[in-house]
Amino acid sequence: MLSIILLRLQRLKGEYHVFLIMTVLSLVFSFIFGMTQSQDFTPTVLIVDMDESTYSQMVIDEFKNDNTFRYSVANYDAAATQVEDGKVLASIVIYEGFDTDIRNNNIPSIGVIKTKEDRDIFTLNSIVANITSKVIGNTNIAEIASIYVSELADADKDTLFDKAYNMAVEDWRYKKPVFIEASTLEQGAGFSDDNLTHSIIGFSLFFSMYTIVFAIGEILNDRKNNTWQRVLVSPISKISILGGHLVVTFLIGLVQVSVLFISGRYLFDINFGVNLGVILLILSAFVFTVTSLGLFLSGIVKTHSQLAAMTPIILTGTSMLGGCMWPLEIVNNKIVLALANITPQKWAIQAMESIAIHGKGLNEVVFPALVLTVMGLIFFGLGVKLVRFE
Amino acid sequence: MTLLQISNLQKYYKDVNAVDSISFDVKKGEVFGLLGPNGAGKSTTISMISTLIKPTSGQITYNGESILENPKAIQQKLGVVPQEIALYPSLSGYENLKFWGHSYGLRGNELKNRIAEVAEIIGLKDRLKKKIEKYSGGMKRRINIGAALLHKPELLIMDEPTVGIDPQSRNHILETVLELNKQGMTIIYTSHYMEEVEFLCSRISIMDKGEIIASGTQEELIEIVKGQKKINLKFDRITKELTEKINSISYVQNIDTQDEEMVLATQNGDNIFKDLISKVSETDSNILSIDIKKPNLEAVFLHLTGRALRD
Ligand SMILES: Nc1ncnc2c1ncn2[C@@H]1O[C@H](COP(=O)(O)OP(=O)(O)OP(=O)(O)O)[C@@H](O)[C@H]1O
Ligand SMILES: [Mg+2]
């Protein structure tokens, strides 16, 4: 096995520029995609308060707690023009009488000014519905509670209402997390935000897959050079031959992703969390899976050029599906989401994001790592069966 | 002493019978020739001996041990020079030799010294720095041979090692083979060049269409066509009448005509000249030249198959 490992390392010396190109390309793409996505990904929503009551203020406060969009208050005319000009996604209008409607248990009037129907608008609609019903619900609870309590004790009804309302709000936070609760980690200045982090993770994984698949695909070149056959005739056992190629491919892959993530860390100031061991665990699992995938692909094709033709299709396809290019959160299609589960990329991204964006640790990573390992073992088994030892 | 024994060896590729139940043995210290035209099954036979592919049926033993059951019995002792160049194109000649030596267990100084020795043998001393892809065809062939020599194999199998190279490299290779044999290496030499096999080999098997059609020493093989002569005749013109007249000579067995040339295969033709000249004088044609060839392996092949060894 040592012979093969040394051989592969020696050959790598002549091929390092491929490795470098992959690294640079990956960083450039992560950056471009990260930037474009973060620009249109958090659109602004204007709020027009025509009611100007305590209730409308409550609603506005709730909106401001929401992280999906950027909210700011404006007057009606400005709100309408800006929507028309496409400067903001939409405007929410809290009409006059909102407060009386709530008090009288009528359906309150709240509107959305928009120019198109798209994914973001759907999201906004449901946020509006959620927030209003929440405020109405909390108001009712607080109302009933304060009346009830004030009848018992001789207390001030308004103070009690405030208290009860706040308590209800607190309860909502835990029981019904309508809001994206994951408050983003503060990440200093620069471009760093979730989208860039996602993009760096996605593209690093995506590009490193090429390096890995083609590194193991070298055995097809060896067959063309007849060196594969010659090695098989030597006293080196088949296990050692395959083992040598796999070990080197695994190491190349691990170095590639590490270089990419370290570059991401220092060039774009992305924080991948502190637990290096956990990161290494998930990356190793991923690299193992892709190495095995590469072995499998090298087994089903006959020549390296067939591999070169097939790999981009498979890697790009599964990477889109698995969420390397854009976050799966913006995908609605159930079939697509279900299919995503069979791509290794999805699990690696999920694990890496739970570390980098949500600040989670080992517990969140164990399951994805297991899934990746199982996938890897399946590909490995098939690959060993399919690779021709003659 | 028999080193390698092959019995009823057979290989099917789907329905192609590449090797059809062949048997032969190779004795320690000899140069054994495997002669046959393209597609005869030589390479397939070698692939089975070198444990690269499994036979459909039959047995191969090395030093009495079955290599089908235990490939290790032969692998360390065997050097194979494949028909196609089998080297890493992006590595230098030196790096290639180093790897192949390493894969046969050579390390450190031993490996280094051995590379130097092999470089000398293949005539590329101090010329191993270039990448393989930058060498000429003949040099690649030599390194291809060198890669099989590093571990001083007991048995060396060479599969058409001189295909497509210049006469100078070819002579060098043939001399190298004889030299290695003189030092005690047993060699199986495969070729479709009759002259090479005649020059090198003590015993020969002639293969055709997957079968061994004749085996033995050169003398034994030529005995098959004993008394047979091949005569090349050149005429000013060849007519139907001329061909018929010559064919009527009893010991003319076969006539091959091309343009103004005629090749006769004859048996026991002691009076061949007299008879030929008298027959030709009965026609309008004139003999321009006569060339009588001694029987060789080519004639043996022609005799056995009715075809020339090379097309
Ligand atoms: N992998 C294979 N699959 C199918 N048929 C094959 C395969 N390898 C060889 N053959 C067939 O087996 C026969 C013998 O081929 P082989 O290469 O052993 O001949 P050879 O004597 O070495 O010829 P050459 O002088 O051209 O090298 C040929 O008909 C060839 O087409
Ligand atoms: Mg051949």
XYZ file of C-alpha atoms and ligand atoms in Angstrom:
733
model
C 0.000 0.000 0.000
C 2.904 2.299 0.791
C 4.110 2.005 -2.808
C 0.763 3.216 -4.107
C 0.528 6.035 -1.579
C 4.013 7.286 -2.406
C 3.250 6.978 -6.093
C 0.093 9.040 -5.807
C 1.797 11.708 -3.742
C 4.588 11.901 -6.278
C 2.126 12.304 -9.108
C 0.322 14.989 -7.135
C 3.416 17.158 -7.357
C 2.799 17.533 -11.055
C -0.892 18.190 -10.632
C -1.042 20.674 -7.786
C -2.224 23.483 -10.068
C -5.513 21.661 -10.606
C -5.922 21.673 -6.857
C -5.151 25.383 -6.704
C -7.574 26.234 -9.494
C -10.348 24.345 -7.708
C -9.605 26.240 -4.519
C -9.616 29.660 -6.150
C -12.713 28.931 -8.222
C -14.547 27.732 -5.177
C -13.723 30.870 -3.205
C -14.675 33.154 -6.076
C -17.982 31.407 -6.584
C -18.802 31.330 -2.886
C -18.141 35.037 -2.720
C -20.200 35.959 -5.775
C -23.130 33.780 -4.797
C -22.941 34.795 -1.181
C -23.102 38.448 -2.166
C -25.941 38.227 -4.654
C -28.028 36.095 -2.380
C -27.599 38.325 0.616
C -28.714 41.319 -1.429
C -32.096 40.044 -2.467
C -32.601 37.641 0.328
C -33.656 40.066 3.077
C -36.001 42.500 1.380
C -37.426 45.455 3.212
C -41.083 45.730 4.215
C -42.619 49.067 5.141
C -45.289 49.413 7.796
C -47.892 52.156 7.661
C -49.595 52.847 10.955
C -52.883 54.663 10.262
C -54.453 53.535 13.494
C -51.770 54.826 15.829
C -53.137 52.950 18.814
C -51.529 50.778 21.486
C -52.662 47.761 19.510
C -51.110 48.857 16.283
C -47.926 49.620 18.170
C -47.990 46.103 19.599
C -48.272 44.703 16.116
C -45.397 46.859 14.883
C -43.234 45.709 17.767
C -43.959 42.131 16.896
C -42.963 42.714 13.298
C -39.742 44.263 14.376
C -38.918 41.116 16.314
C -39.203 39.130 13.131
C -36.005 38.446 11.239
C -37.372 37.336 7.919
C -37.533 40.825 6.466
C -36.285 44.252 7.326
C -39.164 46.375 8.634
C -39.442 50.108 8.913
C -42.303 52.477 9.469
C -43.368 54.940 6.776
C -46.353 57.025 5.767
C -48.895 55.730 3.305
C -47.811 57.687 0.237
C -44.153 56.836 0.624
C -45.050 53.186 1.237
C -47.178 53.003 -1.887
C -44.596 54.677 -4.153
C -41.744 52.590 -2.896
C -43.652 49.378 -3.520
C -44.532 50.608 -6.973
C -40.927 51.480 -7.714
C -39.839 48.074 -6.530
C -37.643 49.553 -3.847
C -39.268 47.481 -1.139
C -40.946 44.119 -1.242
C -44.315 45.272 0.076
C -45.983 47.530 2.575
C -48.192 46.516 5.439
C -50.983 48.915 6.223
C -52.649 48.925 9.613
C -55.900 50.740 8.852
C -57.679 53.098 11.161
C -60.095 51.247 13.391
C -57.744 48.369 13.941
C -57.878 48.947 17.641
C -61.663 49.098 17.857
C -62.001 46.026 15.741
C -59.864 44.086 18.157
C -61.691 45.363 21.185
C -65.026 44.478 19.630
C -63.862 41.102 18.451
C -64.292 42.037 14.801
C -61.869 40.966 12.138
C -59.299 43.747 12.160
C -58.412 45.487 8.959
C -54.819 45.081 7.929
C -53.631 45.163 4.341
C -50.621 44.430 2.252
C -49.595 46.567 -0.722
C -47.718 44.524 -3.247
C -47.022 44.360 -6.960
C -46.384 40.656 -7.432
C -47.137 37.270 -5.947
C -44.026 35.377 -5.133
C -42.387 33.271 -2.491
C -41.503 36.260 -0.342
C -45.034 37.638 -0.469
C -46.416 34.280 0.617
C -44.032 34.304 3.517
C -44.988 37.845 4.397
C -48.711 37.053 4.275
C -48.317 34.232 6.690
C -46.204 36.360 8.995
C -48.884 39.075 8.945
C -51.596 36.538 9.682
C -49.568 34.984 12.455
C -48.676 38.229 14.116
C -52.170 39.653 14.005
C -53.790 36.549 15.345
C -51.155 36.348 18.005
C -51.742 39.928 19.081
C -55.499 39.418 19.022
C -55.155 36.208 20.982
C -52.854 37.711 23.537
C -55.071 40.732 23.855
C -58.082 38.575 24.547
C -56.244 36.504 27.084
C -54.926 39.592 28.780
C -58.344 41.236 28.688
C -60.087 38.283 30.255
C -57.354 37.779 32.778
C -57.272 41.399 33.845
C -61.017 41.602 34.204
C -61.068 38.415 36.183
C -58.210 39.431 38.428
C -59.479 42.945 38.965
C -62.809 41.568 40.096
C -61.022 39.519 42.709
C -58.689 42.152 43.911
C -58.988 45.805 43.866
C -56.201 46.259 41.424
C -55.638 48.551 38.509
C -57.060 46.933 35.401
C -54.642 48.558 32.953
C -51.518 47.503 34.813
C -52.842 43.994 35.041
C -53.574 43.994 31.326
C -49.998 44.940 30.533
C -48.673 42.252 32.816
C -50.973 39.581 31.468
C -50.228 40.594 27.893
C -46.507 40.382 28.424
C -46.871 37.023 30.094
C -48.890 35.741 27.170
C -46.286 37.048 24.772
C -43.574 35.279 26.724
C -45.577 32.088 26.534
C -45.930 32.346 22.774
C -42.204 32.576 22.429
C -41.820 29.111 23.815
C -44.907 27.359 22.630
C -45.331 28.603 19.129
C -42.109 29.718 17.540
C -43.630 31.491 14.626
C -40.584 33.623 14.402
C -37.278 32.387 13.238
C -36.007 32.195 16.708
C -32.412 31.481 15.864
C -31.109 34.898 16.550
C -28.131 35.213 14.307
C -24.790 35.322 15.960
C -23.196 38.691 15.890
C -20.351 38.475 13.473
C -18.470 41.705 13.433
C -18.111 43.833 10.372
C -17.451 42.927 6.773
C -19.643 40.867 4.505
C -20.190 38.079 6.924
C -23.721 37.007 7.255
C -25.676 33.777 7.001
C -25.854 33.831 3.251
C -22.176 34.189 2.763
C -21.560 31.493 5.345
C -23.987 29.226 3.586
C -22.461 30.007 0.257
C -18.921 29.304 1.467
C -20.014 25.991 2.955
C -22.029 24.998 -0.113
C -19.413 25.873 -2.692
C -16.527 24.483 -0.723
C -18.298 21.138 -0.539
C -19.374 21.348 -4.168
C -15.916 22.075 -5.570
C -14.101 19.698 -3.290
C -16.318 16.926 -4.656
C -14.740 17.423 -8.056
C -11.266 17.140 -6.624
C -12.222 13.968 -4.792
C -14.108 12.212 -7.581
C -11.343 12.916 -10.089
C -8.664 11.908 -7.626
C -10.134 8.434 -7.293
C -11.010 8.473 -11.001
C -7.272 8.380 -11.668
C -7.556 4.601 -11.548
C -9.315 4.875 -14.908
C -6.361 6.768 -16.332
C -4.150 4.071 -14.901
C -6.125 1.466 -16.758
C -5.675 3.414 -19.975
C -1.931 3.687 -19.312
C -1.892 -0.046 -18.661
C -0.246 0.660 -15.331
C -3.355 -0.556 -13.520
C -2.883 -3.979 -15.108
C 0.829 -3.907 -14.412
C 0.319 -3.135 -10.740
C -2.219 -5.954 -10.496
C 0.424 -8.363 -11.738
C 2.888 -7.188 -9.085
C 2.942 -8.657 -5.565
C 0.907 -5.709 -4.238
C -2.467 -7.120 -3.201
C -5.709 -5.784 -4.613
C -6.704 -4.521 -1.191
C -3.493 -2.536 -0.921
C -3.865 -1.122 -4.404
C -7.396 0.093 -3.808
C -6.552 1.073 -0.238
C -3.635 3.208 -1.390
C -5.731 5.057 -3.928
C -8.552 5.569 -1.442
C -6.343 6.786 1.383
C -4.623 9.352 -0.818
C -7.930 10.492 -2.300
C -9.391 10.856 1.160
C -6.423 12.931 2.297
C -6.501 15.106 -0.812
C -10.210 15.690 -0.239
C -9.770 16.518 3.407
C -6.964 18.944 2.650
C -9.054 20.542 -0.072
C -12.110 21.187 2.110
C -9.913 22.302 4.969
C -8.064 24.770 2.769
C -11.392 26.086 1.512
C -12.886 26.488 4.953
C -9.747 28.028 6.363
C -9.662 30.457 3.422
C -13.318 31.238 4.064
C -12.552 31.796 7.709
C -9.780 34.304 7.071
C -10.698 35.869 3.724
C -14.366 36.429 4.500
C -14.231 36.373 8.249
C -16.637 33.475 8.578
C -16.889 31.931 11.974
C -17.258 28.171 11.815
C -17.466 27.808 15.538
C -14.703 26.745 17.796
C -15.005 22.999 18.009
C -12.464 21.821 15.492
C -12.972 18.173 16.322
C -16.663 18.323 15.473
C -15.973 20.086 12.189
C -13.302 17.555 11.323
C -15.710 14.739 12.123
C -18.377 15.944 9.738
C -15.894 16.835 7.017
C -14.218 13.438 7.272
C -17.571 11.734 6.967
C -18.386 13.843 3.929
C -15.028 13.247 2.247
C -15.371 9.526 2.898
C -18.812 9.489 1.276
C -17.626 11.371 -1.771
C -14.503 9.216 -2.097
C -16.731 6.156 -2.119
C -19.093 7.862 -4.549
C -16.107 8.496 -6.802
C -15.111 4.852 -6.568
C -18.649 3.850 -7.452
C -18.735 6.215 -10.447
C -15.317 4.969 -11.590
C -16.755 1.475 -11.395
C -19.770 2.099 -13.584
C -17.907 3.889 -16.377
C -15.254 2.351 -18.587
C -12.954 5.273 -19.295
C -11.811 8.468 -17.671
C -13.439 10.551 -20.380
C -16.776 8.963 -19.576
C -16.203 9.864 -15.950
C -15.285 13.401 -16.957
C -18.506 13.662 -18.942
C -20.722 12.259 -16.223
C -19.279 13.811 -13.086
C -20.270 17.459 -13.668
C -23.854 16.433 -14.347
C -24.092 14.325 -11.236
C -22.213 16.685 -8.960
C -23.969 19.831 -10.146
C -27.367 18.155 -10.064
C -27.026 16.749 -6.589
C -25.403 19.939 -5.326
C -28.345 22.023 -6.474
C -30.695 19.498 -4.970
C -28.710 19.224 -1.778
C -28.585 22.967 -1.237
C -24.992 23.848 -2.097
C -25.977 26.752 -4.320
C -28.913 28.110 -2.364
C -30.321 27.298 1.048
C -32.949 24.572 1.150
C -35.072 26.878 3.328
C -36.199 28.705 0.201
C -37.335 25.496 -1.481
C -41.044 24.690 -1.149
C -41.442 21.650 -3.365
C -41.916 18.597 -1.142
C -40.511 16.188 -3.722
C -37.375 18.249 -4.124
C -36.940 18.421 -0.372
C -37.408 14.677 -0.067
C -34.877 14.048 -2.836
C -32.437 16.356 -1.120
C -32.206 13.797 1.664
C -30.461 11.312 -0.582
C -27.655 13.723 -1.465
C -24.597 13.734 0.783
C -24.361 17.490 0.323
C -27.604 18.110 2.203
C -26.382 16.361 5.313
C -22.973 17.932 5.276
C -24.438 21.401 4.853
C -27.006 20.820 7.547
C -24.298 19.778 9.971
C -21.881 22.528 9.019
C -24.607 25.161 9.300
C -25.763 23.962 12.648
C -22.203 24.524 13.804
C -21.435 27.749 12.001
C -24.751 29.576 11.958
C -26.651 28.122 14.867
C -23.659 27.555 17.083
C -24.602 23.951 17.831
C -22.179 21.236 18.794
C -21.520 17.530 18.550
C -25.112 16.433 19.165
C -26.402 18.115 16.053
C -23.624 16.629 13.957
C -23.753 12.996 14.965
C -26.846 12.131 12.959
C -25.758 13.740 9.671
C -22.319 12.183 10.110
C -23.947 8.787 10.545
C -26.107 9.243 7.467
C -23.021 10.214 5.463
C -21.070 7.222 6.712
C -23.859 4.835 5.785
C -24.109 6.378 2.313
C -20.353 6.088 2.023
C -20.377 2.431 2.981
C -23.041 1.666 0.400
C -21.114 3.395 -2.382
C -17.933 1.753 -1.181
C -19.431 -1.728 -1.339
C -20.876 -1.146 -4.800
C -17.647 0.473 -5.964
C -15.445 -2.417 -4.876
C -17.804 -4.801 -6.648
C -17.846 -2.775 -9.861
C -14.195 -1.793 -10.247
C -12.557 -4.141 -12.718
C -9.431 -5.794 -11.446
C -8.102 -6.800 -14.840
C 13.602 -28.762 -14.819
C 10.099 -27.558 -15.611
C 9.467 -24.095 -14.215
C 6.096 -23.339 -15.708
C 3.502 -25.861 -16.757
C 0.378 -25.014 -18.686
C -2.289 -27.646 -19.164
C -5.478 -27.437 -21.200
C -5.684 -23.718 -20.682
C -8.800 -22.109 -22.051
C -10.208 -18.590 -22.111
C -13.540 -17.487 -23.441
C -14.522 -13.833 -23.825
C -18.267 -14.231 -24.036
C -18.426 -16.398 -27.169
C -14.914 -15.571 -28.453
C -12.608 -18.493 -27.785
C -9.414 -16.497 -27.346
C -7.376 -19.422 -26.040
C -8.504 -22.939 -26.811
C -7.189 -25.664 -24.581
C -3.460 -25.138 -24.971
C -0.671 -26.980 -23.147
C 3.057 -26.335 -23.003
C 5.845 -26.117 -20.469
C 8.786 -23.820 -19.953
C 12.056 -25.171 -18.598
C 14.315 -23.317 -16.271
C 17.013 -21.367 -18.078
C 15.579 -21.444 -21.601
C 14.190 -18.811 -23.916
C 10.795 -20.078 -24.878
C 9.115 -18.602 -27.947
C 5.428 -18.063 -28.489
C 4.978 -17.329 -32.177
C 1.712 -16.428 -33.786
C -0.116 -13.871 -35.938
C -2.319 -11.061 -34.613
C -5.203 -12.331 -32.554
C -3.641 -15.762 -32.036
C -4.186 -15.502 -28.272
C -0.606 -14.826 -27.167
C -1.385 -11.850 -24.953
C -4.379 -13.592 -23.451
C -2.172 -16.557 -22.553
C 0.361 -14.234 -20.948
C -2.328 -12.404 -18.994
C -3.407 -15.711 -17.505
C 0.145 -16.741 -16.630
C 0.756 -13.381 -14.981
C -2.440 -13.717 -12.871
C -4.109 -10.699 -14.456
C -7.070 -12.662 -15.786
C -8.592 -15.932 -14.714
C -8.766 -18.788 -17.218
C -12.137 -20.271 -18.102
C -10.619 -23.682 -17.446
C -7.268 -25.418 -17.273
C -4.300 -25.291 -14.959
C -1.095 -23.272 -14.604
C 1.606 -24.346 -12.170
C 4.787 -22.531 -11.281
C 7.457 -24.626 -9.583
C 4.762 -27.234 -9.166
C 2.336 -24.926 -7.358
C -0.973 -23.859 -8.873
C -0.948 -20.102 -9.434
C -4.690 -20.089 -9.919
C -5.110 -21.104 -6.310
C -2.153 -19.095 -5.085
C -1.220 -16.162 -7.324
C 1.499 -15.197 -4.844
C 3.434 -18.289 -5.957
C 4.458 -16.512 -9.124
C 3.977 -12.770 -8.614
C 7.223 -11.951 -6.835
C 9.287 -14.180 -9.151
C 7.772 -12.919 -12.357
C 8.659 -9.938 -14.513
C 6.221 -8.987 -17.248
C 6.924 -6.672 -20.156
C 3.431 -5.891 -21.431
C 2.721 -5.473 -25.114
C 1.509 -1.920 -24.516
C 3.706 0.602 -22.733
C 2.663 0.479 -19.086
C 4.285 3.482 -17.421
C 3.066 6.641 -15.669
C 3.345 9.301 -18.379
C 3.585 12.265 -16.009
C 6.455 10.775 -14.025
C 10.069 10.662 -15.119
C 11.814 7.504 -16.263
C 13.637 7.395 -12.970
C 10.485 7.842 -10.895
C 8.788 5.095 -12.842
C 11.600 2.641 -12.268
C 11.658 3.636 -8.620
C 7.966 2.908 -8.227
C 8.104 -0.444 -9.966
C 11.103 -1.452 -7.892
C 9.349 -0.315 -4.746
C 6.250 -2.305 -5.617
C 8.390 -5.445 -5.736
C 9.755 -4.702 -2.306
C 13.046 -2.971 -3.106
C 13.977 -0.130 -0.751
C 16.701 2.407 -0.082
C 20.163 1.847 -1.464
C 19.314 -1.514 -2.918
C 16.612 0.134 -4.997
C 18.910 2.967 -6.037
C 21.701 0.656 -7.113
C 19.325 -1.568 -8.960
C 17.868 1.364 -10.910
C 21.398 2.290 -11.978
C 22.086 -1.277 -13.092
C 18.845 -1.530 -15.018
C 19.465 1.848 -16.665
C 22.740 0.387 -17.900
C 21.074 -2.790 -19.166
C 18.472 -0.904 -21.185
C 21.103 1.522 -22.450
C 19.592 4.628 -20.860
C 22.237 5.444 -18.299
C 21.916 9.102 -17.202
C 18.925 9.545 -19.472
C 16.106 8.875 -17.025
C 15.258 12.423 -15.963
C 12.656 13.194 -18.602
C 8.965 12.571 -18.187
C 7.820 9.403 -19.926
C 5.541 11.343 -22.275
C 8.610 13.159 -23.609
C 10.585 10.039 -24.585
C 10.699 8.583 -28.077
C 8.821 5.361 -28.790
C 11.958 3.257 -28.680
C 13.071 4.709 -25.349
C 9.663 4.119 -23.833
C 9.912 0.496 -24.954
C 13.259 0.178 -23.219
C 11.997 1.678 -19.971
C 8.971 -0.570 -20.269
C 11.385 -3.492 -20.282
C 13.516 -2.016 -17.524
C 10.521 -1.764 -15.231
C 10.203 -5.551 -15.348
C 13.852 -6.189 -14.497
C 14.365 -4.314 -11.238
C 13.571 -7.204 -8.930
C 15.672 -9.652 -10.960
C 12.787 -11.913 -11.882
C 13.297 -15.628 -12.161
C 10.930 -15.721 -15.130
C 10.631 -12.843 -17.579
C 7.711 -12.716 -19.985
C 8.031 -10.334 -22.907
C 4.959 -9.673 -25.010
C 6.023 -8.376 -28.431
C 8.598 -6.017 -26.939
C 9.886 -4.777 -30.294
C 6.644 -3.697 -31.924
C 6.896 -0.408 -33.713
C 10.473 0.594 -32.981
C 13.587 1.453 -34.964
C 16.044 -1.312 -35.957
C 18.714 -0.013 -33.594
C 16.522 -0.217 -30.496
C 15.270 -3.561 -31.709
C 18.756 -5.032 -31.969
C 19.588 -3.659 -28.555
C 16.534 -5.342 -27.089
C 17.306 -8.686 -28.718
C 20.885 -8.554 -27.438
C 19.595 -7.667 -23.975
C 17.316 -10.706 -23.979
C 20.199 -13.027 -24.835
C 22.386 -11.413 -22.194
C 19.741 -11.766 -19.493
C 19.253 -15.387 -20.452
C 22.982 -15.996 -20.263
C 22.858 -14.720 -16.680
C 20.297 -17.396 -15.900
C 16.946 -15.740 -16.431
C 14.213 -17.890 -17.924
C 12.382 -16.003 -20.656
C 9.128 -16.388 -22.525
C 9.330 -14.342 -25.692
C 6.223 -13.565 -27.679
C 6.279 -12.260 -31.196
C 4.812 -12.436 -34.626
C 8.270 -11.800 -36.098
C 9.582 -15.174 -37.160
C 13.193 -13.939 -37.320
C 13.189 -12.763 -33.704
C 11.945 -16.066 -32.438
C 14.416 -17.938 -34.635
C 17.218 -15.763 -33.333
C 16.356 -16.062 -29.643
C 14.429 -19.150 -28.787
C 15.495 -22.684 -28.083
C 11.971 -24.024 -27.973
C 8.937 -22.622 -29.670
C 5.179 -23.023 -29.703
C 3.353 -21.757 -32.735
C -0.101 -20.401 -31.953
C -2.959 -19.685 -34.283
C -6.603 -18.862 -33.552
C -6.250 -19.764 -29.908
C -4.597 -23.092 -30.493
C -1.035 -24.335 -30.427
C -0.551 -25.845 -33.843
C 3.060 -26.984 -33.376
C 5.670 -27.130 -30.620
C 9.324 -28.057 -30.391
C 12.858 -26.890 -31.045
C 13.514 -24.992 -34.247
C 14.972 -28.127 -35.843
C 11.983 -30.209 -34.832
C 9.594 -27.647 -36.254
C 11.445 -27.322 -39.514
C 11.446 -31.117 -39.726
C 7.704 -30.760 -40.329
C 8.448 -29.169 -43.676
C 11.578 -31.244 -44.313
C 12.510 -31.546 -47.935
C 10.193 -28.706 -48.684
C 11.605 -25.800 -50.591
C 10.170 -22.467 -51.345
C 11.020 -21.136 -54.778
C 10.486 -17.566 -55.893
C 10.228 -17.187 -59.649
C 10.059 -13.997 -61.681
C 8.673 -14.106 -65.227
C 8.309 -11.553 -67.987
C 4.653 -12.556 -67.974
C 2.455 -15.145 -66.345
C -0.235 -16.832 -68.391
C -2.849 -19.389 -67.528
C -0.988 -21.917 -69.635
C 2.216 -21.329 -67.667
C 0.477 -21.832 -64.334
C -1.106 -25.063 -65.553
C 2.168 -26.427 -66.852
C 3.964 -25.725 -63.592
C 1.120 -27.151 -61.581
C 1.454 -30.390 -63.513
C 4.902 -30.992 -62.003
C 4.164 -33.649 -59.420
C 6.145 -32.248 -56.474
C 4.766 -28.709 -56.740
C 2.320 -28.488 -53.865
C 1.214 -24.918 -53.867
C 1.387 -21.947 -56.219
C 1.013 -18.377 -55.098
C 0.954 -15.799 -57.899
C 1.259 -12.067 -57.597
C 1.843 -9.824 -60.625
C 4.813 -11.295 -62.449
C 6.014 -13.269 -59.441
C 5.272 -16.825 -58.445
C 6.021 -18.574 -55.160
C 6.128 -22.370 -55.282
C 6.042 -24.754 -52.371
C 7.708 -27.989 -53.458
C 8.433 -31.374 -51.971
C 11.631 -33.341 -52.593
C 12.429 -31.346 -55.680
C 15.860 -32.671 -56.524
C 15.305 -32.242 -60.239
C 13.266 -29.122 -59.786
C 15.436 -26.905 -61.975
C 15.468 -29.280 -64.934
C 11.735 -29.880 -64.786
C 10.878 -26.221 -64.307
C 12.992 -25.045 -67.213
C 11.664 -27.677 -69.559
C 8.040 -26.855 -68.633
C 8.576 -23.119 -69.023
C 10.253 -23.564 -72.413
C 7.015 -25.153 -73.657
C 5.312 -21.766 -73.130
C 5.804 -18.189 -74.355
C 7.009 -16.993 -70.927
C 10.642 -16.487 -69.897
C 12.161 -16.859 -66.458
C 13.839 -13.647 -65.282
C 15.083 -14.895 -61.915
C 14.985 -17.891 -59.593
C 15.409 -17.715 -55.837
C 15.366 -20.820 -53.674
C 14.651 -20.358 -49.959
C 15.609 -22.748 -47.186
C 12.663 -23.783 -45.068
C 12.024 -21.665 -41.977
C 9.305 -21.130 -39.361
C 7.406 -19.033 -41.847
C 7.230 -22.091 -44.099
C 6.102 -24.187 -41.169
C 3.297 -21.785 -40.438
C 2.334 -21.610 -44.084
C 2.401 -25.367 -44.313
C 0.211 -25.810 -41.249
C -2.312 -23.045 -41.834
C -2.139 -22.260 -45.523
C -1.650 -18.603 -44.534
C 1.346 -16.325 -44.146
C 2.397 -15.438 -40.581
C 2.067 -11.757 -41.324
C -0.601 -10.288 -43.507
N -10.931 -8.286 -23.312
C -11.297 -8.960 -24.408
N -12.597 -9.088 -24.706
C -13.005 -9.770 -25.809
N -12.172 -10.354 -26.673
C -10.856 -10.266 -26.448
C -10.343 -9.558 -25.310
N -9.000 -9.626 -25.333
C -8.687 -10.338 -26.428
N -9.785 -10.723 -27.107
C -9.826 -11.538 -28.347
O -9.094 -12.698 -28.098
C -8.328 -13.047 -29.231
C -6.863 -13.165 -28.837
O -6.345 -11.906 -28.532
P -4.866 -11.685 -28.021
O -4.710 -10.258 -27.679
O -4.560 -12.668 -26.962
O -4.024 -12.001 -29.317
P -2.472 -11.790 -29.581
O -1.963 -13.086 -30.080
O -1.804 -11.198 -28.418
O -2.497 -10.756 -30.787
P -1.531 -9.520 -31.111
O -0.361 -10.067 -31.839
O -2.383 -8.659 -31.977
O -1.178 -8.881 -29.815
C -8.597 -11.990 -30.266
O -9.562 -12.465 -31.152
C -9.134 -10.826 -29.491
O -10.028 -10.099 -30.256
Mg -0.804 -9.522 -28.064
